[in-house]
Amino acid sequence: SQTIHQWPATLVQPVGSPLSLECTVEGTSNPNLYWYRQAAGRGLQLLFYSVGIGQISSEVPQNLSASRPQDRQFILSSKKLLLSDSGFYLCAWSHPGGTDTQYFGPGTRLTVL
Amino acid sequence: AQSVTQPDIHITVSEGASLELRCNYSYGATPYLFWYVQSPGQGLQLLLKYFSGDTLVQGIKGFEAEFKRSQSSFNLRKPSVHWSDAAEYFCAVAPNSGYSTLTFGKGTMLLVSP
């Protein structure tokens, strides 16, 4: 069966510091991968998605970036965090090909002070 | 582009009572439809999905949803709510052809009173 991992689970960072959140999927090959941000009262905002290694689509212009260095690894980064980057970050995966069910990881709670 | 509306931000239901959470979508054809649940501080868990066929879909934890094309709705129901059902519920929609990401509603927070 497939599993999805995210770390760290929680993170407190000062404004202006860098960020690296990691997501890995096990038990499947060539998954589609997604990064979402969930801010209080604002639902889920899709940040990035990837259909393959090195293929990243950005949905929202911002100071975040994503990379997919390996088939089942998806990384969310920032060079300099803003207060507005605080939130709950969720990674998800789906089977390759057409639109399909997305399966979510446990999330990372990021607080920028 | 598709959109999803969950008109109720919060709903309070007594334990043992029935539940219906509303979801309306905007899309030119029959979409793929999903319901997810999120407990505090956790990721989203898939409850059920509709791709085609029978418009009444059964899911996990005793939930069901009915797709009504004429009303562009996909409401979630449960005949008897348990205290452990307290969580936030998200409806999502995607086009039924090609590849697309999901569009989520803003969620409905379910509170269960004793």
PDB file of C-alpha atoms in Angstrom:
ATOM      1  CA  SER A   1       0.000   0.000   0.000  1.00  0.00           C
ATOM      2  CA  GLN A   2       1.005   3.592  -0.484  1.00  0.00           C
ATOM      3  CA  THR A   3       2.065   5.962   2.275  1.00  0.00           C
ATOM      4  CA  ILE A   4       2.981   9.626   2.290  1.00  0.00           C
ATOM      5  CA  HIS A   5       5.304  11.281   4.783  1.00  0.00           C
ATOM      6  CA  GLN A   6       5.936  14.914   5.606  1.00  0.00           C
ATOM      7  CA  TRP A   7       8.535  16.477   7.846  1.00  0.00           C
ATOM      8  CA  PRO A   8       8.965  18.247   9.991  1.00  0.00           C
ATOM      9  CA  ALA A   9       5.572  18.050  11.674  1.00  0.00           C
ATOM     10  CA  THR A  10       5.944  21.510  13.194  1.00  0.00           C
ATOM     11  CA  LEU A  11       8.342  24.347  12.557  1.00  0.00           C
ATOM     12  CA  VAL A  12       8.851  27.785  14.062  1.00  0.00           C
ATOM     13  CA  GLN A  13      11.045  30.094  12.003  1.00  0.00           C
ATOM     14  CA  PRO A  14      11.992  33.785  12.183  1.00  0.00           C
ATOM     15  CA  VAL A  15      11.061  36.178   9.408  1.00  0.00           C
ATOM     16  CA  GLY A  16      13.724  36.212   6.711  1.00  0.00           C
ATOM     17  CA  SER A  17      15.005  32.712   7.397  1.00  0.00           C
ATOM     18  CA  PRO A  18      15.048  29.954   4.755  1.00  0.00           C
ATOM     19  CA  LEU A  19      12.578  27.094   4.582  1.00  0.00           C
ATOM     20  CA  SER A  20      12.687  23.515   3.433  1.00  0.00           C
ATOM     21  CA  LEU A  21       9.747  21.143   3.819  1.00  0.00           C
ATOM     22  CA  GLU A  22       9.981  17.608   2.542  1.00  0.00           C
ATOM     23  CA  CYS A  23       7.387  15.157   1.291  1.00  0.00           C
ATOM     24  CA  THR A  24       8.015  11.574   0.242  1.00  0.00           C
ATOM     25  CA  VAL A  25       5.680   8.905  -1.097  1.00  0.00           C
ATOM     26  CA  GLU A  26       6.184   5.159  -0.830  1.00  0.00           C
ATOM     27  CA  GLY A  27       4.565   2.284  -2.652  1.00  0.00           C
ATOM     28  CA  THR A  28       3.883   3.902  -6.021  1.00  0.00           C
ATOM     29  CA  SER A  29       5.816   5.079  -9.067  1.00  0.00           C
ATOM     30  CA  ASN A  30       5.666   8.357 -10.973  1.00  0.00           C
ATOM     31  CA  PRO A  31       2.931   9.869  -8.806  1.00  0.00           C
ATOM     32  CA  ASN A  32       1.524  13.319  -9.337  1.00  0.00           C
ATOM     33  CA  LEU A  33       2.563  15.425  -6.348  1.00  0.00           C
ATOM     34  CA  TYR A  34       0.999  18.539  -4.854  1.00  0.00           C
ATOM     35  CA  TRP A  35       1.732  21.212  -2.258  1.00  0.00           C
ATOM     36  CA  TYR A  36      -1.172  23.018  -0.587  1.00  0.00           C
ATOM     37  CA  ARG A  37      -1.284  25.712   2.057  1.00  0.00           C
ATOM     38  CA  GLN A  38      -4.131  25.992   4.504  1.00  0.00           C
ATOM     39  CA  ALA A  39      -4.468  29.293   6.335  1.00  0.00           C
ATOM     40  CA  ALA A  40      -7.089  29.800   9.019  1.00  0.00           C
ATOM     41  CA  GLY A  41     -10.538  30.239   7.497  1.00  0.00           C
ATOM     42  CA  ARG A  42      -9.251  30.223   3.924  1.00  0.00           C
ATOM     43  CA  GLY A  43      -9.582  26.603   2.843  1.00  0.00           C
ATOM     44  CA  LEU A  44      -6.926  24.871   0.780  1.00  0.00           C
ATOM     45  CA  GLN A  45      -4.775  26.824  -1.642  1.00  0.00           C
ATOM     46  CA  LEU A  46      -2.889  24.829  -4.263  1.00  0.00           C
ATOM     47  CA  LEU A  47       0.691  26.109  -4.431  1.00  0.00           C
ATOM     48  CA  PHE A  48       2.506  23.709  -6.766  1.00  0.00           C
ATOM     49  CA  TYR A  49       1.990  20.430  -8.543  1.00  0.00           C
ATOM     50  CA  SER A  50       4.288  18.080 -10.399  1.00  0.00           C
ATOM     51  CA  VAL A  51       3.620  15.319 -12.900  1.00  0.00           C
ATOM     52  CA  GLY A  52       7.237  14.132 -13.064  1.00  0.00           C
ATOM     53  CA  ILE A  53      10.830  14.703 -12.005  1.00  0.00           C
ATOM     54  CA  GLY A  54      11.864  18.284 -12.633  1.00  0.00           C
ATOM     55  CA  GLN A  55       8.361  19.251 -13.823  1.00  0.00           C
ATOM     56  CA  ILE A  56       6.831  21.859 -11.529  1.00  0.00           C
ATOM     57  CA  SER A  57       3.742  23.974 -12.129  1.00  0.00           C
ATOM     58  CA  SER A  58       3.148  27.014  -9.948  1.00  0.00           C
ATOM     59  CA  GLU A  59      -0.384  28.059  -9.194  1.00  0.00           C
ATOM     60  CA  VAL A  60       0.241  31.142  -7.074  1.00  0.00           C
ATOM     61  CA  PRO A  61       3.074  33.681  -7.475  1.00  0.00           C
ATOM     62  CA  GLN A  62       4.869  34.081  -4.156  1.00  0.00           C
ATOM     63  CA  ASN A  63       8.245  33.730  -2.470  1.00  0.00           C
ATOM     64  CA  LEU A  64       7.953  29.943  -2.312  1.00  0.00           C
ATOM     65  CA  SER A  65       9.405  27.426  -4.734  1.00  0.00           C
ATOM     66  CA  ALA A  66       9.132  23.677  -5.200  1.00  0.00           C
ATOM     67  CA  SER A  67      11.444  21.026  -6.529  1.00  0.00           C
ATOM     68  CA  ARG A  68      11.181  17.338  -7.349  1.00  0.00           C
ATOM     69  CA  PRO A  69      14.687  15.906  -7.286  1.00  0.00           C
ATOM     70  CA  GLN A  70      13.527  12.290  -7.217  1.00  0.00           C
ATOM     71  CA  ASP A  71      10.418  10.473  -8.446  1.00  0.00           C
ATOM     72  CA  ARG A  72       8.746  10.284  -5.047  1.00  0.00           C
ATOM     73  CA  GLN A  73      10.227  13.327  -3.321  1.00  0.00           C
ATOM     74  CA  PHE A  74       8.726  16.805  -3.353  1.00  0.00           C
ATOM     75  CA  ILE A  75      10.344  19.738  -1.579  1.00  0.00           C
ATOM     76  CA  LEU A  76       8.880  23.155  -0.742  1.00  0.00           C
ATOM     77  CA  SER A  77      11.411  25.920  -0.176  1.00  0.00           C
ATOM     78  CA  SER A  78      11.815  29.584   0.488  1.00  0.00           C
ATOM     79  CA  LYS A  79      14.910  31.765   0.638  1.00  0.00           C
ATOM     80  CA  LYS A  80      13.350  34.312   2.985  1.00  0.00           C
ATOM     81  CA  LEU A  81      10.175  33.629   4.942  1.00  0.00           C
ATOM     82  CA  LEU A  82       7.460  36.236   5.416  1.00  0.00           C
ATOM     83  CA  LEU A  83       4.953  36.451   8.247  1.00  0.00           C
ATOM     84  CA  SER A  84       2.242  35.630   5.713  1.00  0.00           C
ATOM     85  CA  ASP A  85       3.896  32.271   5.006  1.00  0.00           C
ATOM     86  CA  SER A  86       2.581  30.921   8.309  1.00  0.00           C
ATOM     87  CA  GLY A  87       0.071  28.140   7.878  1.00  0.00           C
ATOM     88  CA  PHE A  88      -0.493  24.429   7.579  1.00  0.00           C
ATOM     89  CA  TYR A  89       1.277  22.892   4.582  1.00  0.00           C
ATOM     90  CA  LEU A  90      -0.104  19.740   3.078  1.00  0.00           C
ATOM     91  CA  CYS A  91       1.481  17.459   0.530  1.00  0.00           C
ATOM     92  CA  ALA A  92      -0.659  15.115  -1.565  1.00  0.00           C
ATOM     93  CA  TRP A  93      -0.186  12.521  -4.263  1.00  0.00           C
ATOM     94  CA  SER A  94      -2.338  10.938  -6.953  1.00  0.00           C
ATOM     95  CA  HIS A  95      -1.867   8.205  -9.528  1.00  0.00           C
ATOM     96  CA  PRO A  96      -0.273   9.315 -12.794  1.00  0.00           C
ATOM     97  CA  GLY A  97      -2.402   9.996 -15.828  1.00  0.00           C
ATOM     98  CA  GLY A  98      -5.742  11.748 -15.780  1.00  0.00           C
ATOM     99  CA  THR A  99      -7.503  13.387 -12.873  1.00  0.00           C
ATOM    100  CA  ASP A 100      -7.697  11.073  -9.903  1.00  0.00           C
ATOM    101  CA  THR A 101      -8.176  10.985  -6.170  1.00  0.00           C
ATOM    102  CA  GLN A 102      -5.587  12.879  -4.143  1.00  0.00           C
ATOM    103  CA  TYR A 103      -4.212  11.360  -0.933  1.00  0.00           C
ATOM    104  CA  PHE A 104      -2.864  13.702   1.689  1.00  0.00           C
ATOM    105  CA  GLY A 105       0.046  13.611   4.086  1.00  0.00           C
ATOM    106  CA  PRO A 106      -0.177  14.554   7.772  1.00  0.00           C
ATOM    107  CA  GLY A 107       0.912  18.154   7.172  1.00  0.00           C
ATOM    108  CA  THR A 108       3.499  20.592   8.552  1.00  0.00           C
ATOM    109  CA  ARG A 109       2.493  23.438  10.843  1.00  0.00           C
ATOM    110  CA  LEU A 110       4.718  26.439  10.046  1.00  0.00           C
ATOM    111  CA  THR A 111       4.785  29.498  12.286  1.00  0.00           C
ATOM    112  CA  VAL A 112       6.806  32.482  11.156  1.00  0.00           C
ATOM    113  CA  LEU A 113       7.592  34.965  13.926  1.00  0.00           C
TER     114      LEU A 113
ATOM    115  CA  ALA B   1     -13.085  27.077 -14.568  1.00  0.00           C
ATOM    116  CA  GLN B   2     -14.881  25.000 -12.002  1.00  0.00           C
ATOM    117  CA  SER B   3     -15.822  26.264  -8.530  1.00  0.00           C
ATOM    118  CA  VAL B   4     -17.213  24.778  -5.338  1.00  0.00           C
ATOM    119  CA  THR B   5     -19.468  26.374  -2.749  1.00  0.00           C
ATOM    120  CA  GLN B   6     -20.017  25.059   0.739  1.00  0.00           C
ATOM    121  CA  PRO B   7     -22.595  27.507   2.067  1.00  0.00           C
ATOM    122  CA  ASP B   8     -22.319  26.524   5.726  1.00  0.00           C
ATOM    123  CA  ILE B   9     -19.143  27.573   7.521  1.00  0.00           C
ATOM    124  CA  HIS B  10     -20.195  25.927  10.791  1.00  0.00           C
ATOM    125  CA  ILE B  11     -22.879  23.381  11.633  1.00  0.00           C
ATOM    126  CA  THR B  12     -23.788  22.057  15.072  1.00  0.00           C
ATOM    127  CA  VAL B  13     -25.578  18.724  15.343  1.00  0.00           C
ATOM    128  CA  SER B  14     -26.612  16.756  18.401  1.00  0.00           C
ATOM    129  CA  GLU B  15     -25.035  13.364  18.825  1.00  0.00           C
ATOM    130  CA  GLY B  16     -27.302  10.728  17.288  1.00  0.00           C
ATOM    131  CA  ALA B  17     -29.036  13.198  14.994  1.00  0.00           C
ATOM    132  CA  SER B  18     -28.834  13.086  11.224  1.00  0.00           C
ATOM    133  CA  LEU B  19     -26.424  15.240   9.246  1.00  0.00           C
ATOM    134  CA  GLU B  20     -26.423  16.837   5.826  1.00  0.00           C
ATOM    135  CA  LEU B  21     -23.571  19.013   4.585  1.00  0.00           C
ATOM    136  CA  ARG B  22     -24.197  20.964   1.443  1.00  0.00           C
ATOM    137  CA  CYS B  23     -21.946  21.264  -1.582  1.00  0.00           C
ATOM    138  CA  ASN B  24     -22.750  23.019  -4.866  1.00  0.00           C
ATOM    139  CA  TYR B  25     -20.434  23.149  -7.832  1.00  0.00           C
ATOM    140  CA  SER B  26     -20.151  25.130 -11.003  1.00  0.00           C
ATOM    141  CA  TYR B  27     -18.936  23.275 -14.072  1.00  0.00           C
ATOM    142  CA  GLY B  28     -20.164  22.845 -17.630  1.00  0.00           C
ATOM    143  CA  ALA B  29     -20.350  19.055 -17.559  1.00  0.00           C
ATOM    144  CA  THR B  30     -20.516  16.280 -14.995  1.00  0.00           C
ATOM    145  CA  PRO B  31     -17.386  16.544 -12.919  1.00  0.00           C
ATOM    146  CA  TYR B  32     -15.563  14.214 -10.599  1.00  0.00           C
ATOM    147  CA  LEU B  33     -16.699  14.929  -7.025  1.00  0.00           C
ATOM    148  CA  PHE B  34     -15.042  14.243  -3.677  1.00  0.00           C
ATOM    149  CA  TRP B  35     -15.639  14.663   0.042  1.00  0.00           C
ATOM    150  CA  TYR B  36     -12.712  14.822   2.454  1.00  0.00           C
ATOM    151  CA  VAL B  37     -12.616  15.122   6.241  1.00  0.00           C
ATOM    152  CA  GLN B  38      -9.920  16.813   8.322  1.00  0.00           C
ATOM    153  CA  SER B  39      -9.500  16.405  12.070  1.00  0.00           C
ATOM    154  CA  PRO B  40      -7.651  19.235  13.854  1.00  0.00           C
ATOM    155  CA  GLY B  41      -3.952  19.329  13.056  1.00  0.00           C
ATOM    156  CA  GLN B  42      -4.135  16.440  10.627  1.00  0.00           C
ATOM    157  CA  GLY B  43      -4.197  15.850   6.899  1.00  0.00           C
ATOM    158  CA  LEU B  44      -7.281  15.281   4.775  1.00  0.00           C
ATOM    159  CA  GLN B  45      -8.856  11.838   4.577  1.00  0.00           C
ATOM    160  CA  LEU B  46     -10.990  10.784   1.623  1.00  0.00           C
ATOM    161  CA  LEU B  47     -14.563   9.926   2.642  1.00  0.00           C
ATOM    162  CA  LEU B  48     -16.017   9.135  -0.769  1.00  0.00           C
ATOM    163  CA  LYS B  49     -15.921  10.063  -4.433  1.00  0.00           C
ATOM    164  CA  TYR B  50     -18.188  10.100  -7.465  1.00  0.00           C
ATOM    165  CA  PHE B  51     -16.839   9.500 -10.941  1.00  0.00           C
ATOM    166  CA  SER B  52     -19.834   7.992 -12.766  1.00  0.00           C
ATOM    167  CA  GLY B  53     -22.669   5.492 -12.384  1.00  0.00           C
ATOM    168  CA  ASP B  54     -24.936   5.269  -9.352  1.00  0.00           C
ATOM    169  CA  THR B  55     -25.574   8.781  -8.087  1.00  0.00           C
ATOM    170  CA  LEU B  56     -25.748   7.630  -4.454  1.00  0.00           C
ATOM    171  CA  VAL B  57     -22.227   6.957  -3.253  1.00  0.00           C
ATOM    172  CA  GLN B  58     -21.323   5.121  -0.081  1.00  0.00           C
ATOM    173  CA  GLY B  59     -18.167   6.043   1.791  1.00  0.00           C
ATOM    174  CA  ILE B  60     -16.255   5.253   4.928  1.00  0.00           C
ATOM    175  CA  LYS B  61     -17.444   5.890   8.497  1.00  0.00           C
ATOM    176  CA  GLY B  62     -21.111   5.524   7.516  1.00  0.00           C
ATOM    177  CA  PHE B  63     -21.193   8.557   5.201  1.00  0.00           C
ATOM    178  CA  GLU B  64     -22.965   8.766   1.875  1.00  0.00           C
ATOM    179  CA  ALA B  65     -23.403  11.466  -0.751  1.00  0.00           C
ATOM    180  CA  GLU B  66     -25.853  11.962  -3.570  1.00  0.00           C
ATOM    181  CA  PHE B  67     -24.983  13.565  -6.878  1.00  0.00           C
ATOM    182  CA  LYS B  68     -27.871  15.619  -8.268  1.00  0.00           C
ATOM    183  CA  ARG B  69     -27.093  16.899 -11.721  1.00  0.00           C
ATOM    184  CA  SER B  70     -30.180  19.136 -11.916  1.00  0.00           C
ATOM    185  CA  GLN B  71     -29.149  20.950  -8.753  1.00  0.00           C
ATOM    186  CA  SER B  72     -25.374  20.838  -9.326  1.00  0.00           C
ATOM    187  CA  SER B  73     -25.086  19.429  -5.837  1.00  0.00           C
ATOM    188  CA  PHE B  74     -23.200  16.687  -4.041  1.00  0.00           C
ATOM    189  CA  ASN B  75     -24.471  16.766  -0.457  1.00  0.00           C
ATOM    190  CA  LEU B  76     -22.919  14.603   2.246  1.00  0.00           C
ATOM    191  CA  ARG B  77     -25.181  12.749   4.677  1.00  0.00           C
ATOM    192  CA  LYS B  78     -24.973  10.550   7.724  1.00  0.00           C
ATOM    193  CA  PRO B  79     -28.043   9.120   9.483  1.00  0.00           C
ATOM    194  CA  SER B  80     -26.631   9.261  13.018  1.00  0.00           C
ATOM    195  CA  VAL B  81     -23.708  11.458  14.015  1.00  0.00           C
ATOM    196  CA  HIS B  82     -21.114  10.358  16.560  1.00  0.00           C
ATOM    197  CA  TRP B  83     -18.995  12.706  18.652  1.00  0.00           C
ATOM    198  CA  SER B  84     -15.924  11.491  16.754  1.00  0.00           C
ATOM    199  CA  ASP B  85     -17.391  12.964  13.543  1.00  0.00           C
ATOM    200  CA  ALA B  86     -16.568  16.476  14.762  1.00  0.00           C
ATOM    201  CA  ALA B  87     -14.120  17.777  12.159  1.00  0.00           C
ATOM    202  CA  GLU B  88     -13.913  19.976   9.084  1.00  0.00           C
ATOM    203  CA  TYR B  89     -15.374  18.647   5.856  1.00  0.00           C
ATOM    204  CA  PHE B  90     -14.254  19.654   2.366  1.00  0.00           C
ATOM    205  CA  CYS B  91     -16.010  19.128  -0.935  1.00  0.00           C
ATOM    206  CA  ALA B  92     -13.861  19.094  -4.078  1.00  0.00           C
ATOM    207  CA  VAL B  93     -14.475  18.974  -7.831  1.00  0.00           C
ATOM    208  CA  ALA B  94     -12.410  18.252 -10.929  1.00  0.00           C
ATOM    209  CA  PRO B  95     -13.168  17.992 -14.663  1.00  0.00           C
ATOM    210  CA  ASN B  96     -13.917  14.464 -15.846  1.00  0.00           C
ATOM    211  CA  SER B  97     -11.538  14.449 -18.786  1.00  0.00           C
ATOM    212  CA  GLY B  98      -7.880  15.059 -19.330  1.00  0.00           C
ATOM    213  CA  TYR B  99      -5.786  16.048 -16.357  1.00  0.00           C
ATOM    214  CA  SER B 100      -6.656  18.682 -13.833  1.00  0.00           C
ATOM    215  CA  THR B 101      -6.113  19.518 -10.221  1.00  0.00           C
ATOM    216  CA  LEU B 102      -8.912  19.484  -7.674  1.00  0.00           C
ATOM    217  CA  THR B 103     -10.792  22.625  -6.680  1.00  0.00           C
ATOM    218  CA  PHE B 104     -11.780  22.622  -3.022  1.00  0.00           C
ATOM    219  CA  GLY B 105     -14.585  24.376  -1.220  1.00  0.00           C
ATOM    220  CA  LYS B 106     -13.733  26.432   1.856  1.00  0.00           C
ATOM    221  CA  GLY B 107     -14.943  23.733   4.206  1.00  0.00           C
ATOM    222  CA  THR B 108     -17.701  23.212   6.775  1.00  0.00           C
ATOM    223  CA  MET B 109     -16.800  22.794  10.424  1.00  0.00           C
ATOM    224  CA  LEU B 110     -19.004  20.217  12.129  1.00  0.00           C
ATOM    225  CA  LEU B 111     -19.543  20.518  15.859  1.00  0.00           C
ATOM    226  CA  VAL B 112     -21.278  17.696  17.717  1.00  0.00           C
ATOM    227  CA  SER B 113     -23.142  18.506  20.915  1.00  0.00           C
ATOM    228  CA  PRO B 114     -23.865  15.895  23.586  1.00  0.00           C
TER     229      PRO B 114
END
